[in-house]
Amino acid sequence: MNSTSTPTHCPYCALQCGMNLSPTPDGGVEVLERADFPVNRGALCGKGRTAPAVLSSRVRLTSPLVREGGALVPATWEEALDRIAGALGRIRAEHGADALGVFGGGGLTNEKAYTLGKFARVALGTSQIDYNGRFCMSSAAAAGTKAFGLDRGLPFPLEDIPRSGCVILVGSNLAETMPPSLRFLTELKENGGTLIVVDPRRTKTAEQADLHLAPRPGTDLALALGLLHLVVAEGRTDEAYIAERTTGWEDARAAAMAHWPEYVERITGVSVPQLREAVRMFCEPETAMVLTARGPEQQSKGTDTVGAWINLCLATGRAGRPYSGYGCLTGQGNGQGGREHGQKADQLPGYRKLDDPAARRHVAEVWGVDPDSLPGPGRSAYELLDALGTDIRALLLMGSNPVVSAPRAAHIEERITSLDFLAVCDVVLSETAELADVVLPVTQWAEETGTTTNLEGRVLLRRQAITPPEGIRSDLEVMHELAARLGVEKGFPTDPEEVFEELRRASAGGPADYSGITYRRLAEENGVFWPCPAPPSVDTQSVDPQSVDPQSPDRVIVADSGDASPAVTPDGPAREAGVREAEVRGAHPGSPHPGTPRLFLDRFATPDGRARFVPVAHRAAAEEPDDEYPVLLTTGRVVAQYQSGAQTRRVDELNAAAPGPFVELHPRLAARLGAAEGDPVAVVSRRGRAVAPARITRAIRPDTVFMPFHWPGEGRANTLTNPALDPTSRMPEFKACAVRLEAVPPAEAARD
């Protein structure tokens, strides 16, 4: 490693791959291998390797912009900040605090997400704040909380996956969305484990599977229930585990038994023999996992769908045991941390609930405000965007591009343009920023220090490697300056470590407890898993529930009762893998808590310590095909682009690999349409029309088309998608909507 290189992490997905940044003669940085980080062991995808390209002044913003005469023109920072504060103050005075909206992002560091939530509630006094992570992991978070009492995407490290006997991967294409993680599945198979992939497309990941199940989009819930039905019918339930560690089984069992295999085959298109084979592969090994991603989650019944997969794990005794369990593959770079510290509509730092009086008192004390001054829960992300220009008159947006990424995107674009005032903080001039009244250029990953929390719940330190260009400020500086202009002189520090120290206090005692984590520990230990309480006192009442009795290292103290229970057998498989050792190390009273790589080994985070079965039943997608719209559309990502593409579309190498949108369709569907490879195809839903070249493949179901969602303009996939919301998570139904296909007339194609 170059002696002048800086160890840090990739700015893109939730793997947060480790990398080293080394300065180059032209003042930039180059990416070097960082083999010591266990998630990627030095491997990087093309996005990570080319991440420094977005640092270039050729593609990034370098000056504030303000709208004059219909155009965005350069301005000074003082002018831009004054204009934002003046507009926010005026609209608040005229229409009330809830006329101000705040929209954040899952790529913001923990420090920024924390400060943004505080800024909305303290400096603005508004309840109207949410973030784009609502579009990514919210259904899995809701289902995990219902079942386990706690949401952490993965309750175990990624390194546990290859030690499992079977993994069911539901609605994830890791080979393209998180390429460095594919090695965990490769190692799984090398170790004798098996892989089942559930996806309506035969993706590069599905090609690695021992069994590929290709259900109709929107039917994952029926599929999971059908598998559970067979588990019961074939006598494969773990009755001892169910009795000892769960509640609610009878109702969940009854619900599953209404989904017999032939019925599920008719709904999903997955054959009964495939269902039986999946059950055999999952149940025969001693250990197994289910991992879900956006496929089952981005549905109007996403919470129930994930809940059904969790029920499958619980019924077979596969949760809270080594190398087994349910996990969510969080997508955005700080998607996990971003949903823990207050930028969600219903949340306070530490994953506390905003309507919990005790949580309000605790956080208000840290913030130095009256608990009664904190507003209550506000609208969820889509509902907030849908209210723009009516109830919400002004919007401050950080780290998001909803003009491309929101469902029913043309409607959301109209709502944004109807605002009285829009301010955007971003690295580049995104499609949403182009509509703003003021755009502020802010620092990005390599130009600032901050923490993120990856999909494992591992809190990481991203270090500043280079000095930002002159004229660039951090989001923390922006909120400090705006708060001061709005009359709040204190409470918004600009130093990220100072913010993190406050976050530690605010999160203390909450479900996502970071109080025992410091920047120094993150640097020295290569990350720390939450929950990680502050060092306990000698008083046993302060000892963490999983800390070790110093007089008996094979016994675990239960803080709420003072009782002790046997730890994992020292010579068992858990001991061999360090499952217990990681939690035990340094956990004596007065020493730092080691963090919690593996959750639920002794008890779940529910009042009685038991996991909860939640009975669910299949229901159709919000919009099923009919005579007018006979085909299903599903959406997703490609390997060379990321999210709305605001940054990756500015990287030449990535654009060469993935230059634009396309419509993936089966040869039978293409033949009925009369479309050849590369022909422009129009995809029409009840919400709009998108046009993109045909990509014809047998890797997709004949009743389904696929479009990636990274591009704006005519090929914008989210023009078509359905904003129908899950009743619990408020997740929109990106993954299934009814469309029809139309051939594009030659004259129209020529104009394009």
mmCIF file of C-alpha atoms in Angstrom, residues 144-435:
data_model
loop_
_atom_site.group_PDB
_atom_site.id
_atom_site.type_symbol
_atom_site.label_atom_id
_atom_site.label_comp_id
_atom_site.label_asym_id
_atom_site.label_seq_id
_atom_site.Cartn_x
_atom_site.Cartn_y
_atom_site.Cartn_z
ATOM 1 C CA GLY A 144 -38.233 -7.564 10.620
ATOM 2 C CA THR A 145 -39.448 -5.283 13.382
ATOM 3 C CA LYS A 146 -42.761 -7.134 13.593
ATOM 4 C CA ALA A 147 -41.088 -10.539 13.785
ATOM 5 C CA PHE A 148 -37.884 -9.884 15.696
ATOM 6 C CA GLY A 149 -38.508 -6.574 17.463
ATOM 7 C CA LEU A 150 -35.566 -4.996 15.635
ATOM 8 C CA ASP A 151 -34.568 -4.060 12.100
ATOM 9 C CA ARG A 152 -30.972 -4.576 11.106
ATOM 10 C CA GLY A 153 -30.659 -5.642 7.484
ATOM 11 C CA LEU A 154 -28.381 -8.594 8.144
ATOM 12 C CA PRO A 155 -28.359 -9.960 11.702
ATOM 13 C CA PHE A 156 -25.062 -11.681 10.904
ATOM 14 C CA PRO A 157 -21.913 -10.811 8.928
ATOM 15 C CA LEU A 158 -21.690 -11.638 5.238
ATOM 16 C CA GLU A 159 -18.882 -14.040 6.071
ATOM 17 C CA ASP A 160 -21.485 -16.394 7.622
ATOM 18 C CA ILE A 161 -23.217 -16.987 4.266
ATOM 19 C CA PRO A 162 -20.675 -19.498 2.885
ATOM 20 C CA ARG A 163 -21.004 -21.574 6.075
ATOM 21 C CA SER A 164 -24.738 -22.098 5.621
ATOM 22 C CA GLY A 165 -26.205 -25.253 4.126
ATOM 23 C CA CYS A 166 -28.659 -23.498 1.798
ATOM 24 C CA VAL A 167 -29.435 -19.915 0.839
ATOM 25 C CA ILE A 168 -32.674 -18.760 -0.773
ATOM 26 C CA LEU A 169 -32.009 -15.444 -2.511
ATOM 27 C CA VAL A 170 -35.295 -13.676 -3.235
ATOM 28 C CA GLY A 171 -35.499 -10.836 -5.749
ATOM 29 C CA SER A 172 -31.808 -9.982 -5.826
ATOM 30 C CA ASN A 173 -29.321 -9.897 -8.674
ATOM 31 C CA LEU A 174 -26.122 -9.635 -6.641
ATOM 32 C CA ALA A 175 -23.937 -10.295 -9.655
ATOM 33 C CA GLU A 176 -24.939 -6.882 -11.027
ATOM 34 C CA THR A 177 -26.050 -4.867 -8.006
ATOM 35 C CA MET A 178 -23.245 -5.864 -5.590
ATOM 36 C CA PRO A 179 -20.662 -7.785 -7.656
ATOM 37 C CA PRO A 180 -18.004 -8.197 -4.934
ATOM 38 C CA SER A 181 -20.526 -10.030 -2.755
ATOM 39 C CA LEU A 182 -21.042 -12.780 -5.330
ATOM 40 C CA ARG A 183 -17.971 -14.533 -3.937
ATOM 41 C CA PHE A 184 -19.921 -15.384 -0.774
ATOM 42 C CA LEU A 185 -22.352 -17.398 -2.917
ATOM 43 C CA THR A 186 -19.471 -18.978 -4.832
ATOM 44 C CA GLU A 187 -17.859 -20.008 -1.549
ATOM 45 C CA LEU A 188 -21.220 -21.328 -0.327
ATOM 46 C CA LYS A 189 -21.314 -23.769 -3.236
ATOM 47 C CA GLU A 190 -17.627 -24.650 -2.867
ATOM 48 C CA ASN A 191 -18.392 -25.606 0.745
ATOM 49 C CA GLY A 192 -21.164 -27.942 -0.362
ATOM 50 C CA GLY A 193 -24.079 -25.577 0.228
ATOM 51 C CA THR A 194 -26.843 -24.947 -2.276
ATOM 52 C CA LEU A 195 -28.307 -21.766 -3.751
ATOM 53 C CA ILE A 196 -31.934 -21.134 -4.706
ATOM 54 C CA VAL A 197 -32.634 -17.903 -6.600
ATOM 55 C CA VAL A 198 -36.163 -16.480 -6.876
ATOM 56 C CA ASP A 199 -36.432 -14.022 -9.770
ATOM 57 C CA PRO A 200 -38.752 -13.652 -12.804
ATOM 58 C CA ARG A 201 -35.588 -13.186 -14.900
ATOM 59 C CA ARG A 202 -32.717 -15.609 -15.391
ATOM 60 C CA THR A 203 -30.137 -13.070 -14.294
ATOM 61 C CA LYS A 204 -26.390 -13.567 -13.991
ATOM 62 C CA THR A 205 -27.039 -14.434 -10.357
ATOM 63 C CA ALA A 206 -29.772 -16.926 -11.214
ATOM 64 C CA GLU A 207 -27.332 -18.639 -13.569
ATOM 65 C CA GLN A 208 -25.263 -19.521 -10.486
ATOM 66 C CA ALA A 209 -28.208 -21.179 -8.733
ATOM 67 C CA ASP A 210 -28.762 -24.869 -8.114
ATOM 68 C CA LEU A 211 -32.469 -24.092 -8.475
ATOM 69 C CA HIS A 212 -34.002 -21.054 -10.164
ATOM 70 C CA LEU A 213 -37.647 -20.256 -9.410
ATOM 71 C CA ALA A 214 -39.175 -17.705 -11.806
ATOM 72 C CA PRO A 215 -42.512 -16.519 -10.402
ATOM 73 C CA ARG A 216 -44.727 -13.891 -11.987
ATOM 74 C CA PRO A 217 -43.829 -10.459 -10.598
ATOM 75 C CA GLY A 218 -45.917 -9.670 -7.541
ATOM 76 C CA THR A 219 -46.477 -13.295 -6.485
ATOM 77 C CA ASP A 220 -43.547 -13.831 -4.096
ATOM 78 C CA LEU A 221 -45.976 -13.847 -1.157
ATOM 79 C CA ALA A 222 -47.886 -16.811 -2.558
ATOM 80 C CA LEU A 223 -44.600 -18.585 -3.292
ATOM 81 C CA ALA A 224 -43.362 -18.255 0.300
ATOM 82 C CA LEU A 225 -46.714 -19.418 1.661
ATOM 83 C CA GLY A 226 -46.693 -22.405 -0.676
ATOM 84 C CA LEU A 227 -43.268 -23.433 0.567
ATOM 85 C CA LEU A 228 -44.399 -23.128 4.176
ATOM 86 C CA HIS A 229 -47.487 -25.221 3.391
ATOM 87 C CA LEU A 230 -45.208 -27.996 2.116
ATOM 88 C CA VAL A 231 -42.917 -27.682 5.132
ATOM 89 C CA VAL A 232 -45.922 -28.386 7.354
ATOM 90 C CA ALA A 233 -47.414 -31.094 5.130
ATOM 91 C CA GLU A 234 -44.102 -32.938 4.913
ATOM 92 C CA GLY A 235 -43.450 -32.753 8.652
ATOM 93 C CA ARG A 236 -40.368 -30.560 8.333
ATOM 94 C CA THR A 237 -41.211 -28.004 11.052
ATOM 95 C CA ASP A 238 -38.948 -27.635 14.085
ATOM 96 C CA GLU A 239 -41.554 -28.055 16.803
ATOM 97 C CA ALA A 240 -39.115 -27.708 19.713
ATOM 98 C CA TYR A 241 -37.777 -24.407 18.367
ATOM 99 C CA ILE A 242 -41.293 -23.123 17.669
ATOM 100 C CA ALA A 243 -42.344 -23.914 21.247
ATOM 101 C CA GLU A 244 -39.229 -22.454 22.870
ATOM 102 C CA ARG A 245 -38.488 -19.362 20.795
ATOM 103 C CA THR A 246 -41.639 -18.149 19.003
ATOM 104 C CA THR A 247 -45.248 -17.086 19.433
ATOM 105 C CA GLY A 248 -48.215 -16.997 17.043
ATOM 106 C CA TRP A 249 -47.490 -20.213 15.146
ATOM 107 C CA GLU A 250 -51.012 -21.590 15.032
ATOM 108 C CA ASP A 251 -52.452 -18.587 13.197
ATOM 109 C CA ALA A 252 -49.520 -18.404 10.772
ATOM 110 C CA ARG A 253 -49.760 -22.145 10.161
ATOM 111 C CA ALA A 254 -53.467 -21.920 9.391
ATOM 112 C CA ALA A 255 -52.862 -19.066 6.938
ATOM 113 C CA ALA A 256 -50.152 -21.017 5.137
ATOM 114 C CA MET A 257 -52.261 -24.162 4.855
ATOM 115 C CA ALA A 258 -54.743 -22.248 2.689
ATOM 116 C CA HIS A 259 -52.005 -22.051 0.010
ATOM 117 C CA TRP A 260 -51.723 -25.612 -1.288
ATOM 118 C CA PRO A 261 -49.099 -26.354 -3.965
ATOM 119 C CA GLU A 262 -51.379 -26.555 -7.012
ATOM 120 C CA TYR A 263 -53.028 -23.252 -6.054
ATOM 121 C CA VAL A 264 -49.617 -21.616 -5.669
ATOM 122 C CA GLU A 265 -48.508 -23.024 -9.019
ATOM 123 C CA ARG A 266 -51.490 -21.347 -10.715
ATOM 124 C CA ILE A 267 -50.692 -17.999 -9.078
ATOM 125 C CA THR A 268 -46.915 -17.968 -9.481
ATOM 126 C CA GLY A 269 -46.203 -20.141 -12.498
ATOM 127 C CA VAL A 270 -43.686 -22.117 -10.415
ATOM 128 C CA SER A 271 -44.371 -25.842 -10.792
ATOM 129 C CA VAL A 272 -45.242 -28.115 -7.894
ATOM 130 C CA PRO A 273 -42.115 -30.274 -8.417
ATOM 131 C CA GLN A 274 -39.982 -27.123 -8.179
ATOM 132 C CA LEU A 275 -41.768 -26.118 -4.975
ATOM 133 C CA ARG A 276 -41.102 -29.537 -3.469
ATOM 134 C CA GLU A 277 -37.457 -29.462 -4.534
ATOM 135 C CA ALA A 278 -36.989 -26.009 -2.976
ATOM 136 C CA VAL A 279 -38.396 -27.276 0.336
ATOM 137 C CA ARG A 280 -36.129 -30.315 0.265
ATOM 138 C CA MET A 281 -33.025 -28.209 -0.460
ATOM 139 C CA PHE A 282 -33.882 -25.705 2.261
ATOM 140 C CA CYS A 283 -34.842 -28.169 4.987
ATOM 141 C CA GLU A 284 -32.377 -31.021 4.650
ATOM 142 C CA PRO A 285 -29.211 -29.160 5.722
ATOM 143 C CA GLU A 286 -28.703 -28.332 9.377
ATOM 144 C CA THR A 287 -28.506 -24.602 8.564
ATOM 145 C CA ALA A 288 -30.170 -22.348 5.989
ATOM 146 C CA MET A 289 -30.858 -18.675 5.237
ATOM 147 C CA VAL A 290 -33.337 -16.531 3.340
ATOM 148 C CA LEU A 291 -32.027 -13.245 1.948
ATOM 149 C CA THR A 292 -34.426 -10.766 0.338
ATOM 150 C CA ALA A 293 -33.868 -7.635 -1.704
ATOM 151 C CA ARG A 294 -36.023 -5.218 -3.638
ATOM 152 C CA GLY A 295 -37.945 -7.865 -5.578
ATOM 153 C CA PRO A 296 -40.307 -8.935 -2.783
ATOM 154 C CA GLU A 297 -39.990 -5.652 -0.885
ATOM 155 C CA GLN A 298 -41.014 -3.095 -3.531
ATOM 156 C CA GLN A 299 -44.624 -4.246 -3.588
ATOM 157 C CA SER A 300 -47.873 -2.939 -2.189
ATOM 158 C CA LYS A 301 -47.818 -6.046 0.019
ATOM 159 C CA GLY A 302 -44.054 -6.035 0.596
ATOM 160 C CA THR A 303 -44.236 -6.188 4.398
ATOM 161 C CA ASP A 304 -46.450 -9.273 4.296
ATOM 162 C CA THR A 305 -44.282 -10.829 1.602
ATOM 163 C CA VAL A 306 -41.107 -10.487 3.651
ATOM 164 C CA GLY A 307 -43.076 -11.638 6.683
ATOM 165 C CA ALA A 308 -43.975 -14.861 4.867
ATOM 166 C CA TRP A 309 -40.316 -15.594 4.160
ATOM 167 C CA ILE A 310 -39.510 -14.889 7.815
ATOM 168 C CA ASN A 311 -42.270 -17.317 8.835
ATOM 169 C CA LEU A 312 -40.561 -19.968 6.695
ATOM 170 C CA CYS A 313 -37.325 -19.392 8.612
ATOM 171 C CA LEU A 314 -39.058 -19.510 11.993
ATOM 172 C CA ALA A 315 -41.073 -22.635 11.241
ATOM 173 C CA THR A 316 -37.893 -24.513 10.340
ATOM 174 C CA GLY A 317 -35.883 -23.174 13.288
ATOM 175 C CA ARG A 318 -33.630 -21.093 11.057
ATOM 176 C CA ALA A 319 -33.516 -17.736 12.893
ATOM 177 C CA GLY A 320 -31.300 -16.789 15.813
ATOM 178 C CA ARG A 321 -28.991 -19.727 15.173
ATOM 179 C CA PRO A 322 -25.467 -19.740 13.720
ATOM 180 C CA TYR A 323 -25.318 -19.724 9.910
ATOM 181 C CA SER A 324 -29.094 -19.502 9.696
ATOM 182 C CA GLY A 325 -31.723 -16.809 9.584
ATOM 183 C CA TYR A 326 -33.454 -14.117 7.611
ATOM 184 C CA GLY A 327 -31.617 -11.088 6.242
ATOM 185 C CA CYS A 328 -32.339 -8.082 4.032
ATOM 186 C CA LEU A 329 -29.714 -7.026 1.479
ATOM 187 C CA THR A 330 -29.874 -3.271 1.986
ATOM 188 C CA GLY A 331 -29.244 -1.379 -1.238
ATOM 189 C CA GLN A 332 -28.074 2.212 -0.777
ATOM 190 C CA GLY A 333 -24.650 3.112 0.575
ATOM 191 C CA ASN A 334 -25.942 4.163 3.974
ATOM 192 C CA GLY A 335 -29.395 2.692 3.632
ATOM 193 C CA GLN A 336 -29.070 1.046 7.051
ATOM 194 C CA GLY A 337 -27.695 4.023 8.989
ATOM 195 C CA GLY A 338 -29.871 6.403 7.020
ATOM 196 C CA ARG A 339 -33.005 4.814 8.465
ATOM 197 C CA GLU A 340 -31.755 4.780 12.046
ATOM 198 C CA HIS A 341 -31.080 8.361 13.031
ATOM 199 C CA GLY A 342 -34.018 10.573 12.284
ATOM 200 C CA GLN A 343 -34.568 11.426 8.632
ATOM 201 C CA LYS A 344 -37.592 9.133 8.422
ATOM 202 C CA ALA A 345 -41.032 10.633 8.946
ATOM 203 C CA ASP A 346 -41.722 8.675 12.126
ATOM 204 C CA GLN A 347 -38.302 8.381 13.695
ATOM 205 C CA LEU A 348 -35.818 9.868 16.127
ATOM 206 C CA PRO A 349 -32.125 8.944 16.453
ATOM 207 C CA GLY A 350 -31.234 5.457 17.630
ATOM 208 C CA TYR A 351 -34.198 4.009 15.738
ATOM 209 C CA ARG A 352 -36.556 5.470 18.332
ATOM 210 C CA LYS A 353 -40.190 6.115 17.497
ATOM 211 C CA LEU A 354 -41.207 9.744 17.216
ATOM 212 C CA ASP A 355 -44.536 9.137 18.961
ATOM 213 C CA ASP A 356 -42.895 7.487 22.014
ATOM 214 C CA PRO A 357 -42.965 10.001 24.918
ATOM 215 C CA ALA A 358 -39.826 8.515 26.516
ATOM 216 C CA ALA A 359 -37.943 8.711 23.220
ATOM 217 C CA ARG A 360 -39.007 12.323 22.747
ATOM 218 C CA ARG A 361 -37.830 13.234 26.233
ATOM 219 C CA HIS A 362 -34.459 11.570 25.759
ATOM 220 C CA VAL A 363 -33.688 13.144 22.386
ATOM 221 C CA ALA A 364 -35.089 16.543 23.403
ATOM 222 C CA GLU A 365 -32.724 16.557 26.389
ATOM 223 C CA VAL A 366 -29.751 15.858 24.107
ATOM 224 C CA TRP A 367 -30.910 18.612 21.753
ATOM 225 C CA GLY A 368 -31.668 21.065 24.538
ATOM 226 C CA VAL A 369 -35.278 21.638 23.542
ATOM 227 C CA ASP A 370 -38.719 21.087 25.056
ATOM 228 C CA PRO A 371 -40.087 17.641 24.092
ATOM 229 C CA ASP A 372 -43.435 19.267 23.339
ATOM 230 C CA SER A 373 -41.751 21.425 20.695
ATOM 231 C CA LEU A 374 -40.889 18.415 18.563
ATOM 232 C CA PRO A 375 -43.459 17.831 15.807
ATOM 233 C CA GLY A 376 -45.129 14.460 15.407
ATOM 234 C CA PRO A 377 -44.791 11.978 12.547
ATOM 235 C CA GLY A 378 -45.171 13.322 9.022
ATOM 236 C CA ARG A 379 -45.866 11.934 5.567
ATOM 237 C CA SER A 380 -43.958 9.033 4.041
ATOM 238 C CA ALA A 381 -41.739 9.679 1.022
ATOM 239 C CA TYR A 382 -44.207 9.291 -1.842
ATOM 240 C CA GLU A 383 -46.995 10.968 0.100
ATOM 241 C CA LEU A 384 -44.671 13.876 0.867
ATOM 242 C CA LEU A 385 -43.697 14.251 -2.787
ATOM 243 C CA ASP A 386 -47.339 13.963 -3.842
ATOM 244 C CA ALA A 387 -48.224 16.876 -1.504
ATOM 245 C CA LEU A 388 -45.679 19.253 -3.039
ATOM 246 C CA GLY A 389 -47.211 22.439 -4.340
ATOM 247 C CA THR A 390 -50.357 22.008 -2.257
ATOM 248 C CA ASP A 391 -49.887 21.453 1.475
ATOM 249 C CA ILE A 392 -46.095 21.645 1.148
ATOM 250 C CA ARG A 393 -44.970 24.885 -0.480
ATOM 251 C CA ALA A 394 -41.160 24.656 -0.155
ATOM 252 C CA LEU A 395 -38.737 21.735 -0.210
ATOM 253 C CA LEU A 396 -35.128 21.309 0.914
ATOM 254 C CA LEU A 397 -33.706 18.235 -0.801
ATOM 255 C CA MET A 398 -30.377 16.512 -0.055
ATOM 256 C CA GLY A 399 -28.866 13.513 -1.798
ATOM 257 C CA SER A 400 -31.834 12.392 -3.884
ATOM 258 C CA ASN A 401 -33.127 12.661 -7.443
ATOM 259 C CA PRO A 402 -36.872 11.880 -7.340
ATOM 260 C CA VAL A 403 -37.502 13.170 -10.854
ATOM 261 C CA VAL A 404 -35.884 9.906 -11.992
ATOM 262 C CA SER A 405 -36.259 7.616 -8.977
ATOM 263 C CA ALA A 406 -39.818 8.188 -7.711
ATOM 264 C CA PRO A 407 -42.759 6.103 -8.938
ATOM 265 C CA ARG A 408 -45.180 7.836 -11.294
ATOM 266 C CA ALA A 409 -42.245 10.115 -11.983
ATOM 267 C CA ALA A 410 -43.928 12.456 -14.463
ATOM 268 C CA HIS A 411 -46.522 13.321 -11.826
ATOM 269 C CA ILE A 412 -43.817 13.896 -9.204
ATOM 270 C CA GLU A 413 -41.938 16.129 -11.639
ATOM 271 C CA GLU A 414 -45.130 18.190 -12.023
ATOM 272 C CA ARG A 415 -45.516 18.411 -8.252
ATOM 273 C CA ILE A 416 -41.913 19.606 -7.874
ATOM 274 C CA THR A 417 -42.336 22.277 -10.519
ATOM 275 C CA SER A 418 -45.467 23.537 -8.725
ATOM 276 C CA LEU A 419 -43.539 24.369 -5.534
ATOM 277 C CA ASP A 420 -43.148 27.961 -4.441
ATOM 278 C CA PHE A 421 -39.502 27.217 -3.692
ATOM 279 C CA LEU A 422 -37.043 24.327 -4.144
ATOM 280 C CA ALA A 423 -33.484 24.150 -2.781
ATOM 281 C CA VAL A 424 -31.216 21.236 -3.639
ATOM 282 C CA CYS A 425 -27.860 20.240 -2.151
ATOM 283 C CA ASP A 426 -25.980 17.899 -4.462
ATOM 284 C CA VAL A 427 -22.640 16.982 -5.959
ATOM 285 C CA VAL A 428 -23.882 17.164 -9.556
ATOM 286 C CA LEU A 429 -26.651 18.982 -11.391
ATOM 287 C CA SER A 430 -29.190 16.166 -11.263
ATOM 288 C CA GLU A 431 -32.504 16.233 -13.126
ATOM 289 C CA THR A 432 -34.182 17.376 -9.911
ATOM 290 C CA ALA A 433 -31.546 20.037 -9.250
ATOM 291 C CA GLU A 434 -32.195 21.448 -12.726
ATOM 292 C CA LEU A 435 -35.680 22.425 -11.493
#
